[in-house]
JSON list of C-alpha atoms in Angstrom, two decimals:
[
{"chain": "A", "resi": 26, "resn": "MET", "atom": "CA", "xyz": [56.02, 55.14, -31.14]},
{"chain": "A", "resi": 27, "resn": "ARG", "atom": "CA", "xyz": [55.07, 52.06, -29.12]},
{"chain": "A", "resi": 28, "resn": "LEU", "atom": "CA", "xyz": [52.18, 51.38, -31.51]},
{"chain": "A", "resi": 29, "resn": "ILE", "atom": "CA", "xyz": [54.56, 51.28, -34.49]},
{"chain": "A", "resi": 30, "resn": "SER", "atom": "CA", "xyz": [56.90, 48.92, -32.62]},
{"chain": "A", "resi": 31, "resn": "LEU", "atom": "CA", "xyz": [54.02, 46.63, -31.75]},
{"chain": "A", "resi": 32, "resn": "LEU", "atom": "CA", "xyz": [52.82, 46.63, -35.36]},
{"chain": "A", "resi": 33, "resn": "ARG", "atom": "CA", "xyz": [56.36, 45.85, -36.56]},
{"chain": "A", "resi": 34, "resn": "VAL", "atom": "CA", "xyz": [56.64, 42.93, -34.09]},
{"chain": "A", "resi": 35, "resn": "ALA", "atom": "CA", "xyz": [53.22, 41.65, -35.16]},
{"chain": "A", "resi": 36, "resn": "ALA", "atom": "CA", "xyz": [54.20, 41.83, -38.83]},
{"chain": "A", "resi": 37, "resn": "GLN", "atom": "CA", "xyz": [57.48, 40.00, -38.18]},
{"chain": "A", "resi": 38, "resn": "ALA", "atom": "CA", "xyz": [55.66, 37.32, -36.20]},
{"chain": "A", "resi": 39, "resn": "GLU", "atom": "CA", "xyz": [53.12, 36.90, -39.00]},
{"chain": "A", "resi": 40, "resn": "THR", "atom": "CA", "xyz": [55.91, 36.62, -41.58]},
{"chain": "A", "resi": 41, "resn": "LEU", "atom": "CA", "xyz": [57.65, 33.97, -39.49]},
{"chain": "A", "resi": 42, "resn": "ARG", "atom": "CA", "xyz": [54.36, 32.11, -39.04]},
{"chain": "A", "resi": 43, "resn": "TRP", "atom": "CA", "xyz": [53.73, 32.04, -42.81]},
{"chain": "A", "resi": 44, "resn": "LYS", "atom": "CA", "xyz": [57.30, 30.86, -43.51]},
{"chain": "A", "resi": 45, "resn": "ARG", "atom": "CA", "xyz": [57.00, 28.05, -40.99]},
{"chain": "A", "resi": 46, "resn": "THR", "atom": "CA", "xyz": [53.58, 27.08, -42.33]},
{"chain": "A", "resi": 47, "resn": "GLY", "atom": "CA", "xyz": [54.99, 26.97, -45.87]},
{"chain": "A", "resi": 48, "resn": "ARG", "atom": "CA", "xyz": [57.93, 24.86, -44.69]},
{"chain": "A", "resi": 49, "resn": "GLY", "atom": "CA", "xyz": [55.54, 22.41, -43.02]},
{"chain": "A", "resi": 50, "resn": "VAL", "atom": "CA", "xyz": [53.41, 22.13, -46.14]},
{"chain": "A", "resi": 51, "resn": "ALA", "atom": "CA", "xyz": [56.52, 21.55, -48.28]},
{"chain": "A", "resi": 52, "resn": "ILE", "atom": "CA", "xyz": [57.71, 18.76, -45.99]},
{"chain": "A", "resi": 53, "resn": "GLN", "atom": "CA", "xyz": [54.26, 17.15, -46.05]},
{"chain": "A", "resi": 54, "resn": "ALA", "atom": "CA", "xyz": [54.17, 17.35, -49.85]},
{"chain": "A", "resi": 55, "resn": "ALA", "atom": "CA", "xyz": [57.61, 15.71, -50.14]},
{"chain": "A", "resi": 56, "resn": "LEU", "atom": "CA", "xyz": [56.62, 12.91, -47.77]},
{"chain": "A", "resi": 57, "resn": "GLY", "atom": "CA", "xyz": [53.37, 12.43, -49.67]},
{"chain": "A", "resi": 58, "resn": "ALA", "atom": "CA", "xyz": [55.25, 12.20, -52.96]},
{"chain": "A", "resi": 59, "resn": "ALA", "atom": "CA", "xyz": [57.60, 9.58, -51.47]},
{"chain": "A", "resi": 60, "resn": "ALA", "atom": "CA", "xyz": [54.61, 7.59, -50.22]},
{"chain": "A", "resi": 61, "resn": "ALA", "atom": "CA", "xyz": [53.03, 7.79, -53.68]},
{"chain": "A", "resi": 62, "resn": "VAL", "atom": "CA", "xyz": [56.23, 6.47, -55.32]},
{"chain": "A", "resi": 63, "resn": "PHE", "atom": "CA", "xyz": [56.41, 3.51, -52.94]},
{"chain": "A", "resi": 64, "resn": "GLY", "atom": "CA", "xyz": [52.69, 2.89, -53.38]},
{"chain": "A", "resi": 65, "resn": "LEU", "atom": "CA", "xyz": [53.17, 2.77, -57.14]},
{"chain": "A", "resi": 66, "resn": "MET", "atom": "CA", "xyz": [56.08, 0.35, -56.75]},
{"chain": "A", "resi": 67, "resn": "LEU", "atom": "CA", "xyz": [53.86, -1.82, -54.53]},
{"chain": "A", "resi": 68, "resn": "LEU", "atom": "CA", "xyz": [51.18, -1.85, -57.21]},
{"chain": "A", "resi": 69, "resn": "VAL", "atom": "CA", "xyz": [53.71, -2.89, -59.85]},
{"chain": "A", "resi": 70, "resn": "MET", "atom": "CA", "xyz": [54.99, -5.70, -57.63]},
{"chain": "A", "resi": 71, "resn": "LEU", "atom": "CA", "xyz": [51.43, -6.91, -57.00]},
{"chain": "A", "resi": 72, "resn": "HIS", "atom": "CA", "xyz": [50.86, -6.99, -60.75]},
{"chain": "A", "resi": 73, "resn": "VAL", "atom": "CA", "xyz": [54.06, -9.01, -61.26]},
{"chain": "A", "resi": 74, "resn": "ALA", "atom": "CA", "xyz": [53.07, -11.43, -58.48]},
{"chain": "A", "resi": 75, "resn": "ALA", "atom": "CA", "xyz": [49.59, -11.83, -59.96]},
{"chain": "A", "resi": 76, "resn": "LEU", "atom": "CA", "xyz": [51.09, -12.44, -63.40]},
{"chain": "A", "resi": 77, "resn": "ILE", "atom": "CA", "xyz": [53.42, -15.13, -62.06]},
{"chain": "A", "resi": 78, "resn": "TRP", "atom": "CA", "xyz": [50.60, -16.75, -60.08]},
{"chain": "A", "resi": 79, "resn": "LEU", "atom": "CA", "xyz": [48.19, -16.73, -63.06]},
{"chain": "A", "resi": 80, "resn": "ALA", "atom": "CA", "xyz": [50.87, -17.97, -65.46]},
{"chain": "A", "resi": 81, "resn": "GLU", "atom": "CA", "xyz": [51.28, -21.26, -63.56]},
{"chain": "A", "resi": 82, "resn": "GLY", "atom": "CA", "xyz": [48.17, -22.84, -65.06]},
{"chain": "A", "resi": 83, "resn": "ARG", "atom": "CA", "xyz": [47.96, -20.95, -68.36]},
{"chain": "A", "resi": 84, "resn": "SER", "atom": "CA", "xyz": [50.17, -19.17, -70.83]},
{"chain": "A", "resi": 85, "resn": "GLY", "atom": "CA", "xyz": [51.88, -15.87, -69.98]},
{"chain": "A", "resi": 86, "resn": "THR", "atom": "CA", "xyz": [49.85, -14.05, -72.61]},
{"chain": "A", "resi": 87, "resn": "ALA", "atom": "CA", "xyz": [46.54, -15.24, -71.15]},
{"chain": "A", "resi": 88, "resn": "ALA", "atom": "CA", "xyz": [47.65, -14.26, -67.64]},
{"chain": "A", "resi": 89, "resn": "ALA", "atom": "CA", "xyz": [48.68, -10.79, -68.86]},
{"chain": "A", "resi": 90, "resn": "LEU", "atom": "CA", "xyz": [45.32, -10.34, -70.62]},
{"chain": "A", "resi": 91, "resn": "ILE", "atom": "CA", "xyz": [43.43, -11.31, -67.46]},
{"chain": "A", "resi": 92, "resn": "ILE", "atom": "CA", "xyz": [45.36, -8.74, -65.43]},
{"chain": "A", "resi": 93, "resn": "ALA", "atom": "CA", "xyz": [44.84, -6.09, -68.14]},
{"chain": "A", "resi": 94, "resn": "GLY", "atom": "CA", "xyz": [41.09, -6.82, -68.08]},
{"chain": "A", "resi": 95, "resn": "VAL", "atom": "CA", "xyz": [40.94, -6.42, -64.32]},
{"chain": "A", "resi": 96, "resn": "ASP", "atom": "CA", "xyz": [42.94, -3.18, -64.60]},
{"chain": "A", "resi": 97, "resn": "LEU", "atom": "CA", "xyz": [40.52, -1.93, -67.26]},
{"chain": "A", "resi": 98, "resn": "VAL", "atom": "CA", "xyz": [37.52, -2.59, -65.02]},
{"chain": "A", "resi": 99, "resn": "VAL", "atom": "CA", "xyz": [39.18, -0.86, -62.04]},
{"chain": "A", "resi": 100, "resn": "ALA", "atom": "CA", "xyz": [40.24, 2.11, -64.22]},
{"chain": "A", "resi": 101, "resn": "ALA", "atom": "CA", "xyz": [36.71, 2.41, -65.62]},
{"chain": "A", "resi": 102, "resn": "LEU", "atom": "CA", "xyz": [35.24, 2.35, -62.11]},
{"chain": "A", "resi": 103, "resn": "PHE", "atom": "CA", "xyz": [37.58, 5.09, -60.90]},
{"chain": "A", "resi": 104, "resn": "GLY", "atom": "CA", "xyz": [36.97, 7.09, -64.07]},
{"chain": "A", "resi": 105, "resn": "TRP", "atom": "CA", "xyz": [33.22, 6.84, -63.60]},
{"chain": "A", "resi": 106, "resn": "LEU", "atom": "CA", "xyz": [33.52, 7.94, -59.96]},
{"chain": "A", "resi": 107, "resn": "ALA", "atom": "CA", "xyz": [35.76, 10.86, -60.96]},
{"chain": "A", "resi": 108, "resn": "ALA", "atom": "CA", "xyz": [33.37, 11.97, -63.72]},
{"chain": "A", "resi": 109, "resn": "ARG", "atom": "CA", "xyz": [30.40, 12.23, -61.37]},
{"chain": "A", "resi": 110, "resn": "HIS", "atom": "CA", "xyz": [29.77, 15.80, -60.35]},
{"chain": "A", "resi": 111, "resn": "ALA", "atom": "CA", "xyz": [27.98, 15.88, -57.04]},
{"chain": "A", "resi": 112, "resn": "GLU", "atom": "CA", "xyz": [27.51, 19.42, -55.79]},
{"chain": "A", "resi": 113, "resn": "ASP", "atom": "CA", "xyz": [28.48, 20.06, -52.23]},
{"chain": "A", "resi": 114, "resn": "PRO", "atom": "CA", "xyz": [25.43, 21.54, -50.47]},
{"chain": "A", "resi": 115, "resn": "ILE", "atom": "CA", "xyz": [27.60, 23.62, -48.14]},
{"chain": "A", "resi": 116, "resn": "GLN", "atom": "CA", "xyz": [29.50, 25.06, -51.13]},
{"chain": "A", "resi": 117, "resn": "VAL", "atom": "CA", "xyz": [26.22, 25.93, -52.86]},
{"chain": "A", "resi": 118, "resn": "GLU", "atom": "CA", "xyz": [24.89, 27.60, -49.71]},
{"chain": "A", "resi": 119, "resn": "ALA", "atom": "CA", "xyz": [28.13, 29.54, -49.20]},
{"chain": "A", "resi": 120, "resn": "GLN", "atom": "CA", "xyz": [27.97, 30.78, -52.79]},
{"chain": "A", "resi": 121, "resn": "ARG", "atom": "CA", "xyz": [24.35, 31.87, -52.28]},
{"chain": "A", "resi": 122, "resn": "VAL", "atom": "CA", "xyz": [25.26, 33.74, -49.07]},
{"chain": "A", "resi": 123, "resn": "ARG", "atom": "CA", "xyz": [28.20, 35.43, -50.83]},
{"chain": "A", "resi": 124, "resn": "ASP", "atom": "CA", "xyz": [26.02, 36.49, -53.76]},
{"chain": "A", "resi": 125, "resn": "ASP", "atom": "CA", "xyz": [23.36, 37.86, -51.39]},
{"chain": "A", "resi": 126, "resn": "ALA", "atom": "CA", "xyz": [25.95, 39.79, -49.41]},
{"chain": "A", "resi": 127, "resn": "LEU", "atom": "CA", "xyz": [27.48, 41.27, -52.57]},
{"chain": "A", "resi": 128, "resn": "ARG", "atom": "CA", "xyz": [24.05, 42.23, -53.85]},
{"chain": "A", "resi": 129, "resn": "GLN", "atom": "CA", "xyz": [23.25, 43.95, -50.56]},
{"chain": "A", "resi": 130, "resn": "VAL", "atom": "CA", "xyz": [26.59, 45.79, -50.67]},
{"chain": "A", "resi": 131, "resn": "GLY", "atom": "CA", "xyz": [25.74, 46.97, -54.18]},
{"chain": "A", "resi": 132, "resn": "ASP", "atom": "CA", "xyz": [22.28, 48.09, -53.08]},
{"chain": "A", "resi": 133, "resn": "THR", "atom": "CA", "xyz": [23.70, 49.98, -50.11]},
{"chain": "A", "resi": 134, "resn": "ALA", "atom": "CA", "xyz": [26.37, 51.61, -52.23]},
{"chain": "A", "resi": 135, "resn": "SER", "atom": "CA", "xyz": [23.85, 52.64, -54.87]},
{"chain": "A", "resi": 136, "resn": "ARG", "atom": "CA", "xyz": [21.62, 54.23, -52.22]},
{"chain": "A", "resi": 137, "resn": "ALA", "atom": "CA", "xyz": [24.58, 56.13, -50.86]},
{"chain": "A", "resi": 138, "resn": "MET", "atom": "CA", "xyz": [25.56, 57.26, -54.35]},
{"chain": "A", "resi": 139, "resn": "VAL", "atom": "CA", "xyz": [22.04, 58.49, -55.00]},
{"chain": "A", "resi": 140, "resn": "LEU", "atom": "CA", "xyz": [21.93, 60.49, -51.80]},
{"chain": "A", "resi": 141, "resn": "ALA", "atom": "CA", "xyz": [25.47, 61.88, -52.01]},
{"chain": "A", "resi": 142, "resn": "PRO", "atom": "CA", "xyz": [24.80, 64.39, -54.84]},
{"chain": "A", "resi": 143, "resn": "LEU", "atom": "CA", "xyz": [21.65, 65.57, -53.06]},
{"chain": "A", "resi": 144, "resn": "LEU", "atom": "CA", "xyz": [23.58, 66.25, -49.88]},
{"chain": "A", "resi": 145, "resn": "ARG", "atom": "CA", "xyz": [26.47, 67.98, -51.66]},
{"chain": "A", "resi": 146, "resn": "SER", "atom": "CA", "xyz": [24.49, 70.18, -54.00]},
{"chain": "A", "resi": 147, "resn": "ARG", "atom": "CA", "xyz": [23.23, 73.62, -52.98]},
{"chain": "A", "resi": 148, "resn": "ASN", "atom": "CA", "xyz": [20.82, 73.68, -55.91]},
{"chain": "A", "resi": 149, "resn": "ALA", "atom": "CA", "xyz": [17.96, 71.15, -55.50]},
{"chain": "A", "resi": 150, "resn": "LYS", "atom": "CA", "xyz": [17.36, 70.74, -59.25]},
{"chain": "A", "resi": 151, "resn": "LYS", "atom": "CA", "xyz": [21.04, 70.17, -59.98]},
{"chain": "A", "resi": 152, "resn": "GLY", "atom": "CA", "xyz": [21.21, 67.71, -57.06]},
{"chain": "A", "resi": 153, "resn": "LEU", "atom": "CA", "xyz": [18.28, 65.66, -58.38]},
{"chain": "A", "resi": 154, "resn": "ILE", "atom": "CA", "xyz": [19.81, 65.40, -61.85]},
{"chain": "A", "resi": 155, "resn": "GLY", "atom": "CA", "xyz": [23.16, 64.36, -60.34]},
{"chain": "A", "resi": 156, "resn": "ALA", "atom": "CA", "xyz": [21.43, 61.78, -58.18]},
{"chain": "A", "resi": 157, "resn": "ALA", "atom": "CA", "xyz": [19.58, 60.34, -61.16]},
{"chain": "A", "resi": 158, "resn": "LEU", "atom": "CA", "xyz": [22.75, 60.11, -63.25]},
{"chain": "A", "resi": 159, "resn": "THR", "atom": "CA", "xyz": [24.67, 58.54, -60.38]},
{"chain": "A", "resi": 160, "resn": "ALA", "atom": "CA", "xyz": [21.90, 56.00, -59.82]},
{"chain": "A", "resi": 161, "resn": "ALA", "atom": "CA", "xyz": [21.93, 55.09, -63.52]},
{"chain": "A", "resi": 162, "resn": "VAL", "atom": "CA", "xyz": [25.70, 54.60, -63.54]},
{"chain": "A", "resi": 163, "resn": "VAL", "atom": "CA", "xyz": [25.71, 52.53, -60.33]},
{"chain": "A", "resi": 164, "resn": "GLY", "atom": "CA", "xyz": [22.79, 50.46, -61.61]},
{"chain": "A", "resi": 165, "resn": "PHE", "atom": "CA", "xyz": [24.64, 49.81, -64.86]},
{"chain": "A", "resi": 166, "resn": "ILE", "atom": "CA", "xyz": [27.81, 48.75, -63.01]},
{"chain": "A", "resi": 167, "resn": "ALA", "atom": "CA", "xyz": [25.88, 46.54, -60.58]},
{"chain": "A", "resi": 168, "resn": "ARG", "atom": "CA", "xyz": [24.26, 44.62, -63.45]},
{"chain": "A", "resi": 169, "resn": "ARG", "atom": "CA", "xyz": [27.60, 43.77, -65.06]}
]
């Protein structure tokens, strides 16, 4: 009875922890969105200031084209950086470890499946045929 009560308390505590974690993430996301909006407004104001400053010695059209050219170069630079696909060596190693572990699990399971019919069967011939069929099925599933 005490074990069930402890498990219930642990489950309630875990639920509360996840709710509070979700609330914290939601607040952080809202604050980040507000910061992004104000950052965008700052960028617009910097563009307007640059346009006014460049328009003093030249026409407004020329100043706007200069700013558009600079924006194009910056956008191309960010686009080029975003298009690069550098593999994370830790991610690659983690994927290799996962694949090895899953392969070993499959090997262990297939060995167990081969031996299980032999251990269950009273007839040795019937057990060998069952083991061979089980091994073929497990091998087929493991290759998929």
